[in-house]
PDB file of C-alpha atoms in Angstrom:
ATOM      1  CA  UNK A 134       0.000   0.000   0.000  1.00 37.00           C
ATOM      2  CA  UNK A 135       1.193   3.367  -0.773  1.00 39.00           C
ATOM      3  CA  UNK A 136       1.818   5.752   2.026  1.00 45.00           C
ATOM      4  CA  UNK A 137      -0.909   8.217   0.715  1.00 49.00           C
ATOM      5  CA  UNK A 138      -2.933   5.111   0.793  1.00 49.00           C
ATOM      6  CA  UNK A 139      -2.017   4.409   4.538  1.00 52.00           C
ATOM      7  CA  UNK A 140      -2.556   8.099   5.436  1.00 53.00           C
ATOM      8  CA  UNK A 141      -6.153   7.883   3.719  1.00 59.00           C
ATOM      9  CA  UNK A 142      -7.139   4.716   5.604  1.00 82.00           C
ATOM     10  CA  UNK A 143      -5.564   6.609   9.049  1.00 85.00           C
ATOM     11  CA  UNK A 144      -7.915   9.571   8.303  1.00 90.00           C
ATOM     12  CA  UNK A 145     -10.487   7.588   7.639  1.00 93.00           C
ATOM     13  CA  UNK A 146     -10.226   5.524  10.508  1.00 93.00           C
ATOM     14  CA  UNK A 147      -9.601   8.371  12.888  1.00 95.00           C
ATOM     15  CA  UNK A 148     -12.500  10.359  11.211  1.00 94.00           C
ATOM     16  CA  UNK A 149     -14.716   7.724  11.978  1.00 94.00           C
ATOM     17  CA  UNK A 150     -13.880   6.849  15.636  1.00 95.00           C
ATOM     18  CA  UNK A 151     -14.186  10.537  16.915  1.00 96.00           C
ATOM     19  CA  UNK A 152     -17.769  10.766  15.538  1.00 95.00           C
ATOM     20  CA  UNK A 153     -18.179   6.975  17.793  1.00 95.00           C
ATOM     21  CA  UNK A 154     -17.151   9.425  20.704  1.00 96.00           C
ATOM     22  CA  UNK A 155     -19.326  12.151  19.797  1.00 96.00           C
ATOM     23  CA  UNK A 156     -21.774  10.422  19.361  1.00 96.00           C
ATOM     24  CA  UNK A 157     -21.391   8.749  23.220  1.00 95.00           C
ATOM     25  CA  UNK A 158     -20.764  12.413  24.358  1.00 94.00           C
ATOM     26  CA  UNK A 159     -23.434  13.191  22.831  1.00 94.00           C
ATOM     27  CA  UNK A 160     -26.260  10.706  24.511  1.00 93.00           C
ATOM     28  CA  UNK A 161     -24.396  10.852  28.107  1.00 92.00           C
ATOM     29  CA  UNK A 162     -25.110  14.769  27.757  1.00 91.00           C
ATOM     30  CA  UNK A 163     -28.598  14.259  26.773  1.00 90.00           C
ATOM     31  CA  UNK A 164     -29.578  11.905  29.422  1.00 88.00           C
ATOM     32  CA  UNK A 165     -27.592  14.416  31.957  1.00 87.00           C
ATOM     33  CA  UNK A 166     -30.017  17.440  30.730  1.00 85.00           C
ATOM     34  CA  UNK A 167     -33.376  14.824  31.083  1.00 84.00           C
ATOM     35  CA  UNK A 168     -32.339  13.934  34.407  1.00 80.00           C
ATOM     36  CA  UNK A 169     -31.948  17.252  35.460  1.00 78.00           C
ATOM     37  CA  UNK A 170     -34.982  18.880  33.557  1.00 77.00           C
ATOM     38  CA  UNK A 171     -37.258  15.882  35.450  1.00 76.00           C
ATOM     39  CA  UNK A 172     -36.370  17.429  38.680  1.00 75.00           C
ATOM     40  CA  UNK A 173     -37.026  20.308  37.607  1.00 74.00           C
ATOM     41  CA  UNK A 174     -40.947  19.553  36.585  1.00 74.00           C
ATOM     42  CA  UNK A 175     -41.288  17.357  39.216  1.00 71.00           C
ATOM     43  CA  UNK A 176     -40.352  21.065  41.610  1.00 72.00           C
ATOM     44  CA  UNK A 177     -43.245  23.427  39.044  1.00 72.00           C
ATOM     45  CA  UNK A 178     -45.727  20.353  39.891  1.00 73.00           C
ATOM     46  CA  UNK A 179     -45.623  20.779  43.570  1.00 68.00           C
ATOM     47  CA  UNK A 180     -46.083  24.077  43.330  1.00 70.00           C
ATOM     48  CA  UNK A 181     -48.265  24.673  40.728  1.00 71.00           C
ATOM     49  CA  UNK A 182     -50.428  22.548  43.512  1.00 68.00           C
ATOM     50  CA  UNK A 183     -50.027  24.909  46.050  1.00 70.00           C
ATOM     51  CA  UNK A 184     -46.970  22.548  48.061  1.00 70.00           C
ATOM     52  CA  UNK A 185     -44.120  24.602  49.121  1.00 69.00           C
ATOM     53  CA  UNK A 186     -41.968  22.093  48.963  1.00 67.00           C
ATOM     54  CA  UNK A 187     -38.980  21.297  51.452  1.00 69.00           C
ATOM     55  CA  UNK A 188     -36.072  23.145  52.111  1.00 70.00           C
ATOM     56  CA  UNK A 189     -34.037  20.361  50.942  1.00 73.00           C
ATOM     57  CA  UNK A 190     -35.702  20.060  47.241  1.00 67.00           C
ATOM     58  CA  UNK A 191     -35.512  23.870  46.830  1.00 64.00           C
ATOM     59  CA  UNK A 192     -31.836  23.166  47.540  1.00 72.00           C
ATOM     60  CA  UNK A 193     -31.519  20.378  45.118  1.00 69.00           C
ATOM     61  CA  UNK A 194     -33.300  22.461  42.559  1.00 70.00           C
ATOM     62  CA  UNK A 195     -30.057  25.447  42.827  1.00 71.00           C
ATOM     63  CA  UNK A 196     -28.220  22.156  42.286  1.00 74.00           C
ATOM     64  CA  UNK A 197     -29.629  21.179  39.375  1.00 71.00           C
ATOM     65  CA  UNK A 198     -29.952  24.633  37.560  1.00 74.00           C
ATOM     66  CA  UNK A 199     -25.721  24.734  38.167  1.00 76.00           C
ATOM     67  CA  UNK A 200     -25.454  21.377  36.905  1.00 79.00           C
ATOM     68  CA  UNK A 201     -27.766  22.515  33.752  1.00 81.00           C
ATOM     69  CA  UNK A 202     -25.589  25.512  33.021  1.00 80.00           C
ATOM     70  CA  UNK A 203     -22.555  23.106  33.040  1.00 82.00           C
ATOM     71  CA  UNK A 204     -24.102  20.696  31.038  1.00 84.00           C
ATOM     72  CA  UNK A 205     -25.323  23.392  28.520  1.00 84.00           C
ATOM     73  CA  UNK A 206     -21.467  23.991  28.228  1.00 83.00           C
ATOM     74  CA  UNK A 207     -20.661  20.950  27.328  1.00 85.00           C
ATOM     75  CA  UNK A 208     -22.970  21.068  24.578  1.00 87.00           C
ATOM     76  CA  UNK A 209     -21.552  24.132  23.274  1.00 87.00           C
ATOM     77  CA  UNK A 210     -17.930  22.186  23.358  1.00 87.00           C
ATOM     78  CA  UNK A 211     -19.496  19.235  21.531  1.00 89.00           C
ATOM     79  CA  UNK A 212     -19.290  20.575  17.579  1.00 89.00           C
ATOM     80  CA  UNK A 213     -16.135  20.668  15.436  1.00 86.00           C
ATOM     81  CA  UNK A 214     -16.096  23.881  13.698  1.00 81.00           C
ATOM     82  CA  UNK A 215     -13.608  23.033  10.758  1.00 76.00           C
ATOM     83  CA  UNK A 216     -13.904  27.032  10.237  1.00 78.00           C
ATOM     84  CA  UNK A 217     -12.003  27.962  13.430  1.00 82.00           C
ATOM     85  CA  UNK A 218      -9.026  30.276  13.517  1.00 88.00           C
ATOM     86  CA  UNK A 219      -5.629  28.290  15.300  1.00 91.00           C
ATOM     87  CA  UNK A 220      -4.687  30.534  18.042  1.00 94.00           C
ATOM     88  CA  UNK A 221      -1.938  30.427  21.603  1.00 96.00           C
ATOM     89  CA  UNK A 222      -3.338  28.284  23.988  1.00 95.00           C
ATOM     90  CA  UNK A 223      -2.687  26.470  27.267  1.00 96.00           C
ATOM     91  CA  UNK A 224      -3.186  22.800  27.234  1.00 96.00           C
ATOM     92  CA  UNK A 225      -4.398  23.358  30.739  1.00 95.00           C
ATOM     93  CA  UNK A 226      -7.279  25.404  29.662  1.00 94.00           C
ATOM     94  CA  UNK A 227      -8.157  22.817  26.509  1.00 95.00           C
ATOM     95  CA  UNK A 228      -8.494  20.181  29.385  1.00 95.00           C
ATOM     96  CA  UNK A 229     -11.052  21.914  31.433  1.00 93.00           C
ATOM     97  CA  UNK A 230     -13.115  21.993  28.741  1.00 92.00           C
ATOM     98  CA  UNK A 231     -12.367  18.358  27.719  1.00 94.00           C
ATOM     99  CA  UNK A 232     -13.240  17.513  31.625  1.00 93.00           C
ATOM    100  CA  UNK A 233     -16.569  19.376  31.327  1.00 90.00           C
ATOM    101  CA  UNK A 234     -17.494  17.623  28.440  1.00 92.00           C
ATOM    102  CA  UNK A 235     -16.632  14.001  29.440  1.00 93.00           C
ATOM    103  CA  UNK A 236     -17.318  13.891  32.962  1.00 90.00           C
ATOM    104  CA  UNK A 237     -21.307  12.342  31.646  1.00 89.00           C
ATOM    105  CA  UNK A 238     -19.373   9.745  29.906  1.00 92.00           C
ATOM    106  CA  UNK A 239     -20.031   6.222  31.256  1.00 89.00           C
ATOM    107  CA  UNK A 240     -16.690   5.294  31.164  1.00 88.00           C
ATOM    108  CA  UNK A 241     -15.451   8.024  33.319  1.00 90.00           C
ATOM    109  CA  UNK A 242     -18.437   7.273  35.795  1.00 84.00           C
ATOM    110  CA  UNK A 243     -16.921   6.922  39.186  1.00 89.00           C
ATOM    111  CA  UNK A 244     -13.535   8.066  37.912  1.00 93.00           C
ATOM    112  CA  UNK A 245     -11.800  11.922  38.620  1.00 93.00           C
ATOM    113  CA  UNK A 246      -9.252  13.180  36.152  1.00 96.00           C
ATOM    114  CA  UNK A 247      -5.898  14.586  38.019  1.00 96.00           C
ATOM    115  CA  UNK A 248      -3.297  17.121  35.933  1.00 97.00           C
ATOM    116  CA  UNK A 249       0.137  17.031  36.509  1.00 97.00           C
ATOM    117  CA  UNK A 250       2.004  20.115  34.939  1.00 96.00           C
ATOM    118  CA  UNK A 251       5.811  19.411  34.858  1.00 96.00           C
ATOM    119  CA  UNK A 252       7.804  22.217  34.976  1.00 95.00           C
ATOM    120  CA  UNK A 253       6.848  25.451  32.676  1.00 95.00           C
ATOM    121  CA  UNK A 254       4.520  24.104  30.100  1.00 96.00           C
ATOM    122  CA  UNK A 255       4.380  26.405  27.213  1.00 96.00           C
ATOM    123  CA  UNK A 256       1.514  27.906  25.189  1.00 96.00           C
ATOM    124  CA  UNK A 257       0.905  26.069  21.772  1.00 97.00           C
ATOM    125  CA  UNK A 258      -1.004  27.647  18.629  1.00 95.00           C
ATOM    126  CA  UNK A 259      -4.216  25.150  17.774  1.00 94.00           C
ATOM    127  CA  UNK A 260      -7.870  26.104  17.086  1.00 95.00           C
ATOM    128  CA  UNK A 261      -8.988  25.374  20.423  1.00 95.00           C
ATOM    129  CA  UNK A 262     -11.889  22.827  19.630  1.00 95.00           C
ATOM    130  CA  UNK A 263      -9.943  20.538  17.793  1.00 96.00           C
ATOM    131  CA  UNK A 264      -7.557  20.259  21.223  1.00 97.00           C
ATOM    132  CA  UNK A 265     -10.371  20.267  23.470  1.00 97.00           C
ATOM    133  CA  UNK A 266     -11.555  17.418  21.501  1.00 97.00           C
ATOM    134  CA  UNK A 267      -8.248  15.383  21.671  1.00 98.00           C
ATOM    135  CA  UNK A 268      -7.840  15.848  24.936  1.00 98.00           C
ATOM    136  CA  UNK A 269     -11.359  14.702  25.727  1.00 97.00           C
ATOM    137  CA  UNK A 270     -10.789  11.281  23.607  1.00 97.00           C
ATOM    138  CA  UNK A 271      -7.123  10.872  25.505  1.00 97.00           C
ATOM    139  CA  UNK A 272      -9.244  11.079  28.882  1.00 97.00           C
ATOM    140  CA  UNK A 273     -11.355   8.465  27.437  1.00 96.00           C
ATOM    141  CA  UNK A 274      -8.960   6.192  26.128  1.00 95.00           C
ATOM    142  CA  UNK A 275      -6.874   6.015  29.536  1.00 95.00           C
ATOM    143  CA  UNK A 276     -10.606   5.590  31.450  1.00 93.00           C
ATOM    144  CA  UNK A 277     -10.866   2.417  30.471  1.00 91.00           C
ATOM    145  CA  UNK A 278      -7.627   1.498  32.152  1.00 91.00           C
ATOM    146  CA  UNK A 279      -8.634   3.061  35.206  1.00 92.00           C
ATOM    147  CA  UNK A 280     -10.426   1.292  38.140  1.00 90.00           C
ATOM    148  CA  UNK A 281     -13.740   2.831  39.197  1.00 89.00           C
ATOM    149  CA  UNK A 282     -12.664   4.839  42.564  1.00 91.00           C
ATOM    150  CA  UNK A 283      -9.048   6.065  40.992  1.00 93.00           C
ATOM    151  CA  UNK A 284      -7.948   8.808  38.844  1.00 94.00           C
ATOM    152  CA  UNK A 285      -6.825   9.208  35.373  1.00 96.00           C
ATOM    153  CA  UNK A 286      -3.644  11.181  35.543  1.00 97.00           C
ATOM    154  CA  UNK A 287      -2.715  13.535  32.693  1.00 98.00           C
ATOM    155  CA  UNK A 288       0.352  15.083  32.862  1.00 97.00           C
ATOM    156  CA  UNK A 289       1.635  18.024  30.778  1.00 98.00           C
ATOM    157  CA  UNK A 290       5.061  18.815  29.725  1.00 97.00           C
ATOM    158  CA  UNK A 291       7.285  21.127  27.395  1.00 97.00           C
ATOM    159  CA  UNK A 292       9.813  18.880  25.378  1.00 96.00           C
ATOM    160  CA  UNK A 293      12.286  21.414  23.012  1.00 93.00           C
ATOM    161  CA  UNK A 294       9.544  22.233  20.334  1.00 95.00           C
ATOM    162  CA  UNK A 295       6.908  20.218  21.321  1.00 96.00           C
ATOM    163  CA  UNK A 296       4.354  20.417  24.395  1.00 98.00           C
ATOM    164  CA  UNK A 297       3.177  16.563  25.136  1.00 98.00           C
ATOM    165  CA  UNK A 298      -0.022  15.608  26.834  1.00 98.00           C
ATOM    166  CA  UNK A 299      -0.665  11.923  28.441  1.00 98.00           C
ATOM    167  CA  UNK A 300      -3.106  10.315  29.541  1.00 97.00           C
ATOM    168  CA  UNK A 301      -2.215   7.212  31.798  1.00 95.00           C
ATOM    169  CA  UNK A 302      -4.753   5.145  33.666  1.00 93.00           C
ATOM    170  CA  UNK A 303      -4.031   2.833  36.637  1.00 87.00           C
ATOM    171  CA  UNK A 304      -4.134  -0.337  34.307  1.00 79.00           C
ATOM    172  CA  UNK A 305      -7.207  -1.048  35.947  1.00 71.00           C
ATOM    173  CA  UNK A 306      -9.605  -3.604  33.896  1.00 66.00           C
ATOM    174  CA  UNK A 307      -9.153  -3.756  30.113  1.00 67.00           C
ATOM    175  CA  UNK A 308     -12.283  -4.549  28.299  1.00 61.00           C
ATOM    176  CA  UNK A 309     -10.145  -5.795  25.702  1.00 65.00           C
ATOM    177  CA  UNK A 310      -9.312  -2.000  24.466  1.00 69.00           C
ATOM    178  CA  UNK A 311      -6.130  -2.459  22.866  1.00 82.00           C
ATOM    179  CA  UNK A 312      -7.703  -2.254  19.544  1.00 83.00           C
ATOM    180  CA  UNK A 313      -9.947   0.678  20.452  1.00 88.00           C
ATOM    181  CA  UNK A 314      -7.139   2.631  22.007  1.00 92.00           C
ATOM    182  CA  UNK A 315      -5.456   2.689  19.053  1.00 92.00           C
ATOM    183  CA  UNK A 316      -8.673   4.248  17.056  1.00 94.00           C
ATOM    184  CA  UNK A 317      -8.613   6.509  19.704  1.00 96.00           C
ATOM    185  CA  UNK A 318      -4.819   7.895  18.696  1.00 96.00           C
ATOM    186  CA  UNK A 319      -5.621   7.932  15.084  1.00 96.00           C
ATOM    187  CA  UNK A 320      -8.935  10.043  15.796  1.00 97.00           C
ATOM    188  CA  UNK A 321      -6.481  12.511  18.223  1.00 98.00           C
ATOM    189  CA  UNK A 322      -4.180  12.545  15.052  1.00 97.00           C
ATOM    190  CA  UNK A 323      -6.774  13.277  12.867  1.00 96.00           C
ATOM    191  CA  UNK A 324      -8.167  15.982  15.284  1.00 96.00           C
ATOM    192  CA  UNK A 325      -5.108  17.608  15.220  1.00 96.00           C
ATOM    193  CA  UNK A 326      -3.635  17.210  11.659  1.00 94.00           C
ATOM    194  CA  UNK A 327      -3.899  20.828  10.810  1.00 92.00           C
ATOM    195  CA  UNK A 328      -1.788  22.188  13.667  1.00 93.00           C
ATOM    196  CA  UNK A 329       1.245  19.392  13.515  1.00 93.00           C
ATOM    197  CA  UNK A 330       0.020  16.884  15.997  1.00 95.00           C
ATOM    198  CA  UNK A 331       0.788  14.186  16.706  1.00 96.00           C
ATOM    199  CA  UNK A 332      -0.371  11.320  18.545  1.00 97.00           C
ATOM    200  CA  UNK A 333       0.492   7.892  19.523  1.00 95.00           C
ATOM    201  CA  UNK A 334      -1.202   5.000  22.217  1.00 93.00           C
ATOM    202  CA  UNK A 335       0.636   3.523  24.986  1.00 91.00           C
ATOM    203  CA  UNK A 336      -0.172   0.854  27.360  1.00 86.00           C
ATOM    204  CA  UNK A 337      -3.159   2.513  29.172  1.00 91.00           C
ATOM    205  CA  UNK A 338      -4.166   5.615  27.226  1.00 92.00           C
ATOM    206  CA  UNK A 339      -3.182   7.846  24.949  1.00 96.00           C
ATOM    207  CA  UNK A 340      -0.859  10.823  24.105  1.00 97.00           C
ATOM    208  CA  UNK A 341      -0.376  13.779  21.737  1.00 98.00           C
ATOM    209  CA  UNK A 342       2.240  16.595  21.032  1.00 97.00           C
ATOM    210  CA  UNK A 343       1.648  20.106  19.560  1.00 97.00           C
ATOM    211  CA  UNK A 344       4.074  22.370  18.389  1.00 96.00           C
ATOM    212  CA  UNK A 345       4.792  25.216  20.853  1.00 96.00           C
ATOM    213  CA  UNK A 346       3.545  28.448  20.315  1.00 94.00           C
ATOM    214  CA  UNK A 347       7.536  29.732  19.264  1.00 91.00           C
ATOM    215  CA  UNK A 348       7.718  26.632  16.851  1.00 89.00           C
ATOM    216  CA  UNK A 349       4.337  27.165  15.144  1.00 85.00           C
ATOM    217  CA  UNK A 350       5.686  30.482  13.864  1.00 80.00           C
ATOM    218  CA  UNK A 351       8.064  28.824  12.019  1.00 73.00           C
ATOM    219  CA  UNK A 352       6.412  26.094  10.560  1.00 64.00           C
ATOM    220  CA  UNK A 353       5.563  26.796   6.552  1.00 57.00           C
ATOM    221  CA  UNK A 354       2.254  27.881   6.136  1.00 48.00           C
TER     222      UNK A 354
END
């Protein structure tokens, strides 16, 4: 096969597997907002029969509206505009987006997410969306390595030209993921083609460079 060929079928492949993961995003989202809005008629029915109800529900009910403002976030993270501008960035930023979109996800149910910054991590230039997205799908990947109860650590560091991200769970159960991890690194590469990405899988997640924000201004354009 020719190496065009490979980098078609790599596209391809990576094209498809991030709309799987939208797609999942996607449902856990909606299912968040139904849960929510339920409590919320379930609150205008008691009243709209004259109960004032207890302190407690009017409590849950501030609750819920937070939770429905987060979630509405998250919605507004979920589209890929293939439109959007590159621009200097802080991985660290990209990831609380990525955490507020996936935190629904079933596979990061009962799991937290933990960053490690090592050392001075430098700014990179990417449209922000498409990192948000790879960083979500990194998460992801290293989630289902991760024992419910622990934490998926990502740790951030500058490398010369490059600022790496990885995602490493606990090696908790497997699920047989090897072959879906590595969809998962071919979606983050195709994610991040247009800003010199890269991306790679590793023995319980996933990881991806970007050019720092100094190196981007000397790549070709």
């Amino acid at each position: 096969m020719s190496s065009d060929g490979g980098q078609r079928s790599a596209a391809e492949i990576g094209a498809t597997r991030w709309l799987t993961v939208h797609d999942d995003l996607l449902r856990a989202v909606a299912h968040a907002v139904s849960n929510r809005m339920a409590t919320v008629a379930a609150t205008a029915s008691l009243l709209e029969h004259g109960i004032t109800p207890d302190p407690r529900v009017a409590r849950g009910l501030a609750v819920d509206a937070e939770r429905l403002e987060r979630l509405l976030l998250a919605l507004r993270h979920l589209p890929r505009r293939v439109d959007a501008a590159a621009e200097p960035l802080l991985l660290t930023d990209a990831l609380d987006g990525a955490q507020a979109l996936i935190e629904e996800h079933p596979d990061l149910r009962d799991r937290t997410v933990v960053v490690e910054p090592i050392g001075d991590v430098q700014p990179v230039r990417a449209e922000p969306g498409a990192v948000l997205h790879a960083s979500a799908v990194a998460i992801l990947s290293a989630a289902r390595y991760t024992s419910a109860g622990r934490a998926v650590r990502v740790t951030l560091e500058s490398l010369g030209e490059v600022v790496r991200l990885v995602a490493i769970g606990d090696d908790g159960p497997h699920y047989g993921a090897e072959e879906l991890r590595e969809q998962d690194a071919s979606a983050i590469a195709w994610l991040l083609a247009d800003h010199g990405g890269r991306a790679e899988s590793h023995g319980s997640g996933c990881a991806f460079t970007l050019p720092t924000l100094q190196a981007s201004r000397r790549r070709p354009v």
